[in-house]
mmCIF file of C-alpha atoms in Angstrom:
data_model
loop_
_atom_site.group_PDB
_atom_site.id
_atom_site.type_symbol
_atom_site.label_atom_id
_atom_site.label_comp_id
_atom_site.label_asym_id
_atom_site.label_seq_id
_atom_site.Cartn_x
_atom_site.Cartn_y
_atom_site.Cartn_z
ATOM 1 C CA UNK A 226 74.755 0.348 8.726
ATOM 2 C CA UNK A 227 74.408 -2.375 11.311
ATOM 3 C CA UNK A 228 74.116 0.209 14.048
ATOM 4 C CA UNK A 229 71.502 2.126 12.146
ATOM 5 C CA UNK A 230 69.497 -1.064 11.601
ATOM 6 C CA UNK A 231 69.640 -1.882 15.324
ATOM 7 C CA UNK A 232 68.531 1.628 16.205
ATOM 8 C CA UNK A 233 65.638 1.428 13.793
ATOM 9 C CA UNK A 234 64.604 -1.886 15.270
ATOM 10 C CA UNK A 235 64.700 -0.472 18.765
ATOM 11 C CA UNK A 236 62.605 2.509 17.699
ATOM 12 C CA UNK A 237 59.935 0.265 16.202
ATOM 13 C CA UNK A 238 59.829 -1.861 19.321
ATOM 14 C CA UNK A 239 59.427 1.129 21.614
ATOM 15 C CA UNK A 240 56.978 3.043 19.429
ATOM 16 C CA UNK A 241 53.683 4.219 20.904
ATOM 17 C CA UNK A 242 51.935 2.312 18.059
ATOM 18 C CA UNK A 243 52.520 -1.401 18.663
ATOM 19 C CA UNK A 244 52.293 -3.735 15.678
ATOM 20 C CA UNK A 245 50.555 -7.103 15.519
ATOM 21 C CA UNK A 246 51.923 -10.418 14.289
ATOM 22 C CA UNK A 247 50.949 -9.478 10.711
ATOM 23 C CA UNK A 248 53.109 -6.353 10.845
ATOM 24 C CA UNK A 249 50.090 -4.017 10.751
ATOM 25 C CA UNK A 250 48.914 -1.553 13.386
ATOM 26 C CA UNK A 251 45.932 -2.736 15.440
ATOM 27 C CA UNK A 252 42.658 -1.890 13.742
ATOM 28 C CA UNK A 253 44.127 -1.603 10.246
ATOM 29 C CA UNK A 254 42.536 -4.877 9.114
ATOM 30 C CA UNK A 255 39.111 -3.672 10.248
ATOM 31 C CA UNK A 256 39.654 -0.315 8.532
ATOM 32 C CA UNK A 257 40.664 -2.032 5.312
ATOM 33 C CA UNK A 258 37.569 -4.240 5.470
ATOM 34 C CA UNK A 259 35.342 -1.178 5.824
ATOM 35 C CA UNK A 260 37.101 0.519 2.924
ATOM 36 C CA UNK A 261 36.743 -2.590 0.787
ATOM 37 C CA UNK A 262 33.048 -2.908 1.553
ATOM 38 C CA UNK A 263 32.409 0.731 0.702
ATOM 39 C CA UNK A 264 34.265 0.394 -2.591
ATOM 40 C CA UNK A 265 32.170 -2.682 -3.441
ATOM 41 C CA UNK A 266 29.035 -0.634 -2.870
ATOM 42 C CA UNK A 267 30.380 2.188 -5.009
ATOM 43 C CA UNK A 268 30.979 -0.273 -7.854
ATOM 44 C CA UNK A 269 27.664 -2.053 -7.502
ATOM 45 C CA UNK A 270 26.639 -0.963 -10.997
ATOM 46 C CA UNK A 271 29.428 -3.148 -12.406
ATOM 47 C CA UNK A 272 27.742 -6.236 -10.950
ATOM 48 C CA UNK A 273 24.465 -5.156 -12.528
ATOM 49 C CA UNK A 274 26.175 -4.705 -15.890
ATOM 50 C CA UNK A 275 27.829 -8.106 -15.666
ATOM 51 C CA UNK A 276 24.566 -9.818 -14.722
ATOM 52 C CA UNK A 277 22.731 -8.096 -17.562
ATOM 53 C CA UNK A 278 25.456 -9.147 -20.009
ATOM 54 C CA UNK A 279 25.261 -12.797 -18.938
ATOM 55 C CA UNK A 280 21.494 -12.673 -19.373
ATOM 56 C CA UNK A 281 21.727 -10.966 -22.773
ATOM 57 C CA UNK A 282 23.985 -13.705 -24.171
ATOM 58 C CA UNK A 283 21.958 -16.513 -22.531
ATOM 59 C CA UNK A 284 25.021 -17.957 -20.828
ATOM 60 C CA UNK A 285 22.925 -19.941 -18.336
ATOM 61 C CA UNK A 286 21.016 -21.623 -21.188
ATOM 62 C CA UNK A 287 24.304 -22.931 -22.570
ATOM 63 C CA UNK A 288 25.113 -24.563 -19.213
ATOM 64 C CA UNK A 289 21.865 -26.475 -18.727
ATOM 65 C CA UNK A 290 23.382 -29.681 -20.137
ATOM 66 C CA UNK A 291 26.557 -29.437 -18.067
ATOM 67 C CA UNK A 292 29.663 -27.337 -17.354
ATOM 68 C CA UNK A 293 31.617 -25.743 -20.190
ATOM 69 C CA UNK A 294 34.758 -23.653 -20.531
ATOM 70 C CA UNK A 295 34.593 -19.971 -21.309
ATOM 71 C CA UNK A 296 35.911 -20.738 -24.806
ATOM 72 C CA UNK A 297 33.122 -23.259 -25.436
ATOM 73 C CA UNK A 298 30.551 -20.824 -24.107
ATOM 74 C CA UNK A 299 31.969 -18.016 -26.226
ATOM 75 C CA UNK A 300 31.633 -20.108 -29.377
ATOM 76 C CA UNK A 301 28.030 -20.980 -28.503
ATOM 77 C CA UNK A 302 27.134 -17.370 -27.642
ATOM 78 C CA UNK A 303 29.238 -15.842 -30.441
ATOM 79 C CA UNK A 304 31.204 -13.524 -28.148
ATOM 80 C CA UNK A 305 34.856 -12.940 -27.255
ATOM 81 C CA UNK A 306 36.275 -15.832 -25.214
ATOM 82 C CA UNK A 307 38.846 -14.047 -22.993
ATOM 83 C CA UNK A 308 36.419 -11.257 -22.158
ATOM 84 C CA UNK A 309 33.662 -13.738 -21.385
ATOM 85 C CA UNK A 310 36.021 -15.624 -19.072
ATOM 86 C CA UNK A 311 36.771 -12.435 -17.129
ATOM 87 C CA UNK A 312 33.050 -11.697 -16.864
ATOM 88 C CA UNK A 313 32.183 -15.170 -15.564
ATOM 89 C CA UNK A 314 35.119 -15.194 -13.138
ATOM 90 C CA UNK A 315 33.801 -11.918 -11.736
ATOM 91 C CA UNK A 316 30.200 -13.164 -11.399
ATOM 92 C CA UNK A 317 31.458 -16.340 -9.726
ATOM 93 C CA UNK A 318 32.710 -14.214 -6.829
ATOM 94 C CA UNK A 319 29.046 -13.612 -5.999
ATOM 95 C CA UNK A 320 27.935 -17.200 -6.545
ATOM 96 C CA UNK A 321 26.510 -16.547 -10.014
ATOM 97 C CA UNK A 322 28.162 -19.506 -11.829
ATOM 98 C CA UNK A 323 31.103 -21.489 -10.423
ATOM 99 C CA UNK A 324 34.489 -22.201 -11.942
ATOM 100 C CA UNK A 325 36.067 -25.611 -11.291
ATOM 101 C CA UNK A 326 39.691 -26.796 -11.422
ATOM 102 C CA UNK A 327 39.421 -27.484 -15.172
ATOM 103 C CA UNK A 328 38.309 -23.877 -15.817
ATOM 104 C CA UNK A 329 34.781 -25.031 -16.628
ATOM 105 C CA UNK A 330 31.831 -22.994 -15.459
ATOM 106 C CA UNK A 331 28.786 -24.538 -13.765
ATOM 107 C CA UNK A 332 25.248 -23.412 -13.114
ATOM 108 C CA UNK A 333 24.602 -22.514 -9.470
ATOM 109 C CA UNK A 334 21.311 -21.961 -7.621
ATOM 110 C CA UNK A 335 21.858 -18.226 -8.083
ATOM 111 C CA UNK A 336 22.459 -18.630 -11.820
ATOM 112 C CA UNK A 337 19.537 -20.963 -12.550
ATOM 113 C CA UNK A 338 16.928 -18.137 -12.705
ATOM 114 C CA UNK A 339 18.943 -16.741 -15.629
ATOM 115 C CA UNK A 340 17.802 -19.716 -17.731
ATOM 116 C CA UNK A 341 15.184 -18.679 -20.272
ATOM 117 C CA UNK A 342 12.765 -21.519 -19.638
ATOM 118 C CA UNK A 343 13.431 -22.090 -15.933
ATOM 119 C CA UNK A 344 10.524 -22.559 -13.556
ATOM 120 C CA UNK A 345 11.317 -19.228 -11.900
ATOM 121 C CA UNK A 346 13.141 -17.519 -14.740
ATOM 122 C CA UNK A 347 14.132 -13.897 -14.168
ATOM 123 C CA UNK A 348 16.053 -13.497 -17.404
ATOM 124 C CA UNK A 349 13.508 -11.135 -18.982
ATOM 125 C CA UNK A 350 13.397 -9.017 -15.833
ATOM 126 C CA UNK A 351 17.183 -8.682 -15.654
ATOM 127 C CA UNK A 352 17.428 -7.998 -19.385
ATOM 128 C CA UNK A 353 15.025 -5.051 -19.232
ATOM 129 C CA UNK A 354 16.607 -3.589 -16.107
ATOM 130 C CA UNK A 355 19.790 -3.278 -18.133
ATOM 131 C CA UNK A 356 18.144 -0.985 -20.690
ATOM 132 C CA UNK A 357 19.094 2.686 -20.936
ATOM 133 C CA UNK A 358 15.808 3.961 -19.487
ATOM 134 C CA UNK A 359 16.715 2.365 -16.152
ATOM 135 C CA UNK A 360 20.474 2.992 -16.197
ATOM 136 C CA UNK A 361 20.161 6.644 -17.094
ATOM 137 C CA UNK A 362 17.403 7.240 -14.569
ATOM 138 C CA UNK A 363 19.421 5.625 -11.793
ATOM 139 C CA UNK A 364 22.388 7.786 -12.770
ATOM 140 C CA UNK A 365 20.237 10.858 -12.065
ATOM 141 C CA UNK A 366 19.048 9.773 -8.631
ATOM 142 C CA UNK A 367 20.785 12.837 -7.237
ATOM 143 C CA UNK A 368 18.408 15.021 -9.249
ATOM 144 C CA UNK A 369 15.404 13.165 -7.854
ATOM 145 C CA UNK A 370 16.659 13.762 -4.321
ATOM 146 C CA UNK A 371 17.465 17.413 -5.036
ATOM 147 C CA UNK A 372 14.143 18.271 -6.665
ATOM 148 C CA UNK A 373 11.698 15.770 -5.187
ATOM 149 C CA UNK A 374 10.665 14.640 -8.670
ATOM 150 C CA UNK A 375 11.171 11.370 -10.537
ATOM 151 C CA UNK A 376 14.489 11.196 -12.378
ATOM 152 C CA UNK A 377 12.944 9.534 -15.436
ATOM 153 C CA UNK A 378 10.550 12.382 -16.153
ATOM 154 C CA UNK A 379 13.358 14.911 -15.894
ATOM 155 C CA UNK A 380 15.299 12.994 -18.553
ATOM 156 C CA UNK A 381 12.523 11.946 -20.917
ATOM 157 C CA UNK A 382 9.920 14.655 -20.345
ATOM 158 C CA UNK A 383 7.000 12.243 -19.887
ATOM 159 C CA UNK A 384 5.914 9.735 -17.210
ATOM 160 C CA UNK A 385 7.421 6.266 -17.541
ATOM 161 C CA UNK A 386 4.198 4.499 -18.507
ATOM 162 C CA UNK A 387 3.505 7.068 -21.239
ATOM 163 C CA UNK A 388 6.986 6.455 -22.629
ATOM 164 C CA UNK A 389 6.461 2.680 -22.545
ATOM 165 C CA UNK A 390 3.105 3.037 -24.316
ATOM 166 C CA UNK A 391 4.776 5.028 -27.114
ATOM 167 C CA UNK A 392 7.548 2.454 -27.622
ATOM 168 C CA UNK A 393 5.979 -0.921 -28.538
ATOM 169 C CA UNK A 394 9.257 -2.859 -28.342
ATOM 170 C CA UNK A 395 10.104 -1.502 -24.905
ATOM 171 C CA UNK A 396 6.495 -2.005 -23.833
ATOM 172 C CA UNK A 397 6.517 -5.671 -24.775
ATOM 173 C CA UNK A 398 9.872 -6.209 -23.085
ATOM 174 C CA UNK A 399 8.796 -4.377 -19.932
ATOM 175 C CA UNK A 400 5.511 -6.284 -19.658
ATOM 176 C CA UNK A 401 7.342 -9.577 -20.152
ATOM 177 C CA UNK A 402 9.855 -8.599 -17.486
ATOM 178 C CA UNK A 403 7.106 -7.842 -14.998
ATOM 179 C CA UNK A 404 5.416 -11.133 -15.833
ATOM 180 C CA UNK A 405 8.697 -12.936 -15.136
ATOM 181 C CA UNK A 406 9.058 -11.209 -11.779
ATOM 182 C CA UNK A 407 5.414 -11.868 -10.969
ATOM 183 C CA UNK A 408 5.731 -15.543 -11.801
ATOM 184 C CA UNK A 409 8.276 -16.049 -9.028
ATOM 185 C CA UNK A 410 5.790 -14.746 -6.438
ATOM 186 C CA UNK A 411 2.374 -15.772 -7.754
ATOM 187 C CA UNK A 412 2.545 -19.320 -6.480
ATOM 188 C CA UNK A 413 3.576 -18.120 -3.016
ATOM 189 C CA UNK A 414 0.568 -15.799 -2.805
ATOM 190 C CA UNK A 415 -1.875 -18.332 -4.267
ATOM 191 C CA UNK A 416 -0.767 -20.976 -1.792
ATOM 192 C CA UNK A 417 -0.813 -18.652 1.213
ATOM 193 C CA UNK A 418 -4.408 -17.429 0.873
ATOM 194 C CA UNK A 419 -7.595 -19.410 1.403
ATOM 195 C CA UNK A 420 -10.066 -18.846 -1.447
ATOM 196 C CA UNK A 421 -12.368 -21.712 -0.482
ATOM 197 C CA UNK A 422 -15.375 -19.445 0.098
ATOM 198 C CA UNK A 423 -14.890 -17.329 -3.042
ATOM 199 C CA UNK A 424 -16.361 -17.932 -6.478
ATOM 200 C CA UNK A 425 -14.955 -15.056 -8.556
ATOM 201 C CA UNK A 426 -11.866 -12.855 -8.659
ATOM 202 C CA UNK A 427 -10.738 -9.792 -10.625
ATOM 203 C CA UNK A 428 -6.990 -9.225 -11.010
ATOM 204 C CA UNK A 429 -6.780 -5.427 -11.330
ATOM 205 C CA UNK A 430 -3.664 -4.257 -13.137
ATOM 206 C CA UNK A 431 -2.792 -7.939 -13.407
ATOM 207 C CA UNK A 432 -0.389 -7.717 -16.344
ATOM 208 C CA UNK A 433 -0.253 -11.011 -18.206
ATOM 209 C CA UNK A 434 -2.252 -12.806 -15.522
ATOM 210 C CA UNK A 435 0.363 -14.936 -13.773
ATOM 211 C CA UNK A 436 -1.216 -14.524 -10.348
ATOM 212 C CA UNK A 437 -4.730 -15.113 -11.648
ATOM 213 C CA UNK A 438 -3.579 -18.275 -13.394
ATOM 214 C CA UNK A 439 -1.954 -19.561 -10.198
ATOM 215 C CA UNK A 440 -5.114 -18.877 -8.170
ATOM 216 C CA UNK A 441 -7.474 -20.495 -10.681
ATOM 217 C CA UNK A 442 -5.261 -23.567 -10.947
ATOM 218 C CA UNK A 443 -5.419 -24.111 -7.195
ATOM 219 C CA UNK A 444 -9.108 -23.274 -6.943
ATOM 220 C CA UNK A 445 -11.066 -25.088 -9.678
ATOM 221 C CA UNK A 446 -14.362 -23.779 -8.262
ATOM 222 C CA UNK A 447 -13.437 -20.177 -9.177
ATOM 223 C CA UNK A 448 -13.684 -17.971 -12.265
ATOM 224 C CA UNK A 449 -11.530 -14.931 -12.898
ATOM 225 C CA UNK A 450 -11.149 -11.723 -14.889
ATOM 226 C CA UNK A 451 -7.807 -10.231 -15.885
ATOM 227 C CA UNK A 452 -8.063 -6.437 -16.077
ATOM 228 C CA UNK A 453 -5.330 -4.145 -17.408
ATOM 229 C CA UNK A 454 -4.611 -1.927 -20.385
ATOM 230 C CA UNK A 455 -5.709 -3.551 -23.658
ATOM 231 C CA UNK A 456 -2.133 -3.748 -24.949
ATOM 232 C CA UNK A 457 -1.077 -5.543 -21.754
ATOM 233 C CA UNK A 458 -3.852 -8.134 -21.441
ATOM 234 C CA UNK A 459 -3.277 -9.030 -25.101
ATOM 235 C CA UNK A 460 -0.211 -10.956 -23.901
ATOM 236 C CA UNK A 461 -2.079 -12.948 -21.229
ATOM 237 C CA UNK A 462 -1.061 -16.476 -20.173
ATOM 238 C CA UNK A 463 -4.543 -17.750 -19.261
ATOM 239 C CA UNK A 464 -5.428 -19.735 -22.372
ATOM 240 C CA UNK A 465 -4.516 -23.189 -21.065
ATOM 241 C CA UNK A 466 -6.715 -26.320 -21.109
ATOM 242 C CA UNK A 467 -7.220 -26.612 -17.362
ATOM 243 C CA UNK A 468 -8.679 -23.075 -17.172
ATOM 244 C CA UNK A 469 -10.993 -23.418 -20.157
ATOM 245 C CA UNK A 470 -14.248 -21.504 -19.675
ATOM 246 C CA UNK A 471 -13.212 -20.020 -16.344
ATOM 247 C CA UNK A 472 -11.526 -16.756 -17.306
ATOM 248 C CA UNK A 473 -11.773 -13.651 -19.430
ATOM 249 C CA UNK A 474 -9.378 -10.813 -20.209
ATOM 250 C CA UNK A 475 -10.726 -7.277 -20.248
ATOM 251 C CA UNK A 476 -8.948 -4.060 -21.197
ATOM 252 C CA UNK A 477 -9.594 -0.763 -19.461
ATOM 253 C CA UNK A 478 -8.372 2.013 -17.168
ATOM 254 C CA UNK A 479 -8.338 1.196 -13.456
ATOM 255 C CA UNK A 480 -8.389 4.890 -12.581
ATOM 256 C CA UNK A 481 -11.891 5.086 -14.031
ATOM 257 C CA UNK A 482 -13.605 1.761 -13.302
ATOM 258 C CA UNK A 483 -12.989 -1.972 -12.911
ATOM 259 C CA UNK A 484 -15.242 -4.993 -13.566
ATOM 260 C CA UNK A 485 -18.007 -5.183 -10.967
ATOM 261 C CA UNK A 486 -19.498 -7.903 -8.802
ATOM 262 C CA UNK A 487 -16.553 -10.196 -7.941
ATOM 263 C CA UNK A 488 -15.934 -11.741 -4.544
ATOM 264 C CA UNK A 489 -12.227 -10.824 -4.537
ATOM 265 C CA UNK A 490 -10.249 -7.949 -6.077
ATOM 266 C CA UNK A 491 -6.473 -8.315 -6.418
ATOM 267 C CA UNK A 492 -3.941 -5.480 -6.603
ATOM 268 C CA UNK A 493 -0.502 -7.043 -6.807
ATOM 269 C CA UNK A 494 2.437 -4.612 -6.974
ATOM 270 C CA UNK A 495 0.145 -1.929 -8.360
ATOM 271 C CA UNK A 496 0.029 0.564 -5.501
ATOM 272 C CA UNK A 497 3.821 0.838 -5.202
ATOM 273 C CA UNK A 498 3.918 2.231 -8.747
ATOM 274 C CA UNK A 499 1.795 5.305 -8.011
ATOM 275 C CA UNK A 500 1.743 8.314 -5.655
ATOM 276 C CA UNK A 501 -0.812 8.446 -2.863
ATOM 277 C CA UNK A 502 -3.510 10.372 -4.739
ATOM 278 C CA UNK A 503 -3.566 7.940 -7.650
ATOM 279 C CA UNK A 504 -3.520 4.959 -5.282
ATOM 280 C CA UNK A 505 -6.658 6.260 -3.607
ATOM 281 C CA UNK A 506 -8.329 6.640 -7.012
ATOM 282 C CA UNK A 507 -7.525 3.023 -7.910
ATOM 283 C CA UNK A 508 -8.742 1.783 -4.543
ATOM 284 C CA UNK A 509 -11.983 3.763 -4.785
ATOM 285 C CA UNK A 510 -12.650 2.297 -8.232
ATOM 286 C CA UNK A 511 -12.276 -1.168 -6.709
ATOM 287 C CA UNK A 512 -14.498 -0.302 -3.758
ATOM 288 C CA UNK A 513 -17.201 1.035 -6.079
ATOM 289 C CA UNK A 514 -17.156 -2.233 -8.065
ATOM 290 C CA UNK A 515 -17.224 -4.552 -5.042
ATOM 291 C CA UNK A 516 -20.422 -6.129 -3.729
ATOM 292 C CA UNK A 517 -21.157 -5.786 -0.015
ATOM 293 C CA UNK A 518 -19.502 -9.104 0.794
ATOM 294 C CA UNK A 519 -16.456 -8.460 -1.410
ATOM 295 C CA UNK A 520 -12.883 -8.079 -0.246
ATOM 296 C CA UNK A 521 -9.708 -6.621 -1.626
ATOM 297 C CA UNK A 522 -6.234 -8.170 -1.442
ATOM 298 C CA UNK A 523 -3.393 -5.673 -1.841
ATOM 299 C CA UNK A 524 -0.048 -7.384 -2.432
ATOM 300 C CA UNK A 525 3.090 -5.317 -1.873
ATOM 301 C CA UNK A 526 6.522 -5.419 -0.292
ATOM 302 C CA UNK A 527 6.016 -3.630 3.027
ATOM 303 C CA UNK A 528 8.998 -1.720 4.375
ATOM 304 C CA UNK A 529 9.812 -2.733 7.964
ATOM 305 C CA UNK A 530 11.406 -0.558 10.622
ATOM 306 C CA UNK A 531 15.132 -0.809 11.297
ATOM 307 C CA UNK A 532 18.325 -0.853 9.275
ATOM 308 C CA UNK A 533 18.173 -4.350 7.816
ATOM 309 C CA UNK A 534 18.057 -4.861 4.023
ATOM 310 C CA UNK A 535 14.575 -5.429 2.587
ATOM 311 C CA UNK A 536 13.189 -5.685 -0.983
ATOM 312 C CA UNK A 537 10.742 -2.864 -0.222
ATOM 313 C CA UNK A 538 13.616 -0.464 0.389
ATOM 314 C CA UNK A 539 15.233 -1.426 -2.901
ATOM 315 C CA UNK A 540 11.976 -1.044 -4.808
ATOM 316 C CA UNK A 541 11.576 2.383 -3.227
ATOM 317 C CA UNK A 542 14.829 3.508 -4.852
ATOM 318 C CA UNK A 543 13.605 2.185 -8.205
ATOM 319 C CA UNK A 544 10.412 4.177 -7.777
ATOM 320 C CA UNK A 545 12.401 7.367 -7.129
ATOM 321 C CA UNK A 546 14.315 6.969 -10.369
ATOM 322 C CA UNK A 547 11.679 5.651 -12.784
ATOM 323 C CA UNK A 548 8.128 5.971 -11.473
ATOM 324 C CA UNK A 549 6.155 8.341 -9.292
ATOM 325 C CA UNK A 550 5.324 5.619 -6.791
ATOM 326 C CA UNK A 551 7.109 4.631 -3.608
ATOM 327 C CA UNK A 552 7.657 1.793 -1.205
ATOM 328 C CA UNK A 553 5.515 2.029 1.897
ATOM 329 C CA UNK A 554 5.279 0.724 5.430
ATOM 330 C CA UNK A 555 2.293 -1.238 6.677
ATOM 331 C CA UNK A 556 0.942 1.879 8.366
ATOM 332 C CA UNK A 557 1.214 3.857 5.125
ATOM 333 C CA UNK A 558 -0.673 1.212 3.139
ATOM 334 C CA UNK A 559 -3.329 1.058 5.824
ATOM 335 C CA UNK A 560 -3.687 4.853 5.595
ATOM 336 C CA UNK A 561 -4.280 4.626 1.836
ATOM 337 C CA UNK A 562 -6.944 1.960 2.296
ATOM 338 C CA UNK A 563 -8.647 3.955 5.029
ATOM 339 C CA UNK A 564 -8.694 7.076 2.843
ATOM 340 C CA UNK A 565 -10.382 5.044 0.086
ATOM 341 C CA UNK A 566 -13.098 3.735 2.419
ATOM 342 C CA UNK A 567 -11.665 0.353 3.410
ATOM 343 C CA UNK A 568 -11.005 -1.381 6.707
ATOM 344 C CA UNK A 569 -7.973 -3.687 6.945
ATOM 345 C CA UNK A 570 -8.969 -7.086 8.334
ATOM 346 C CA UNK A 571 -5.884 -9.274 7.989
ATOM 347 C CA UNK A 572 -2.253 -9.298 6.845
ATOM 348 C CA UNK A 573 -0.129 -12.268 5.736
ATOM 349 C CA UNK A 574 3.515 -12.218 4.676
ATOM 350 C CA UNK A 575 4.228 -15.227 2.418
ATOM 351 C CA UNK A 576 7.298 -13.460 0.992
ATOM 352 C CA UNK A 577 9.354 -10.321 1.715
ATOM 353 C CA UNK A 578 8.394 -9.251 -1.819
ATOM 354 C CA UNK A 579 4.700 -9.908 -1.313
ATOM 355 C CA UNK A 580 2.855 -9.132 1.890
ATOM 356 C CA UNK A 581 -0.903 -9.588 1.460
ATOM 357 C CA UNK A 582 -3.211 -7.047 3.086
ATOM 358 C CA UNK A 583 -6.910 -7.961 3.138
ATOM 359 C CA UNK A 584 -9.488 -5.159 3.330
ATOM 360 C CA UNK A 585 -13.251 -4.819 3.177
ATOM 361 C CA UNK A 586 -15.469 -1.807 2.612
ATOM 362 C CA UNK A 587 -15.757 0.237 5.792
ATOM 363 C CA UNK A 588 -19.198 0.010 7.364
#
């Protein structure tokens, strides 16, 4: 036995595949890291499910006053303690919550937007993205790629916005989710752009009016009109004392016409939701309503060149599964504006989620 062991040792030492100090062949650690990263990507939906679950049970709200154990949180949220602990331990690996030595969980910067009443709360947005209409559509992305059609319509038989209009509960939740997402960006856009020379603004497809509210707050010399579907503008957030007498909310169809005569027309995250032909129709309606001195501000996430991650690339995948729109590059947005009779005059990028493209009517 001793001889056999010595022989085996000699074979390993003279092998053509030398081993490192950790007993592994060279390159195996790198290969394992690649495998691990790919598996994490393959299981990305589990992170989404965990995040949605934490939002659904308002876990972040229960941590506002200080850290608590999973058992304490489970009692407050009326859920199963051991399962909640496993969920929070998992989210903590991504920095969403943090577990300390006493097994108490803390809010982290990444968890704070899950708070219902936080300044930049995304709870409503994350809640809605966990609904079946999004999960099922994402699960049929392969069909969208195979057929060149939106996965949602293949599953539900109607366009997404028609489905939302027919389901009041989903419609309210979706509109609230978009308002929550918009709120995180509205201040960035309002601060980045100079409205000193403008007196009036129309927020076309403006949802609940978060961006319009931010602009009017920073520009007390301006008045504004929120324009969207009647059912959407009914939930507006403009009725606050400091804006009294300076706004109105108007329902309508931006494919047909928009309120006329304003100095500025806003289209924030509208164009990404529609295919090129419909985008041109919306833009032409705005151009028809604009006075000669008017200008249009199109706010979108513009996809850059290269292989780096970017919100515009993520939104593009969402469009393929749920809507008929798409993420676009700067050149593609400029082409849409040109086709609708505009000339691009300036571009600012206050946020990766919200590049601002200014355009005026072509002369």
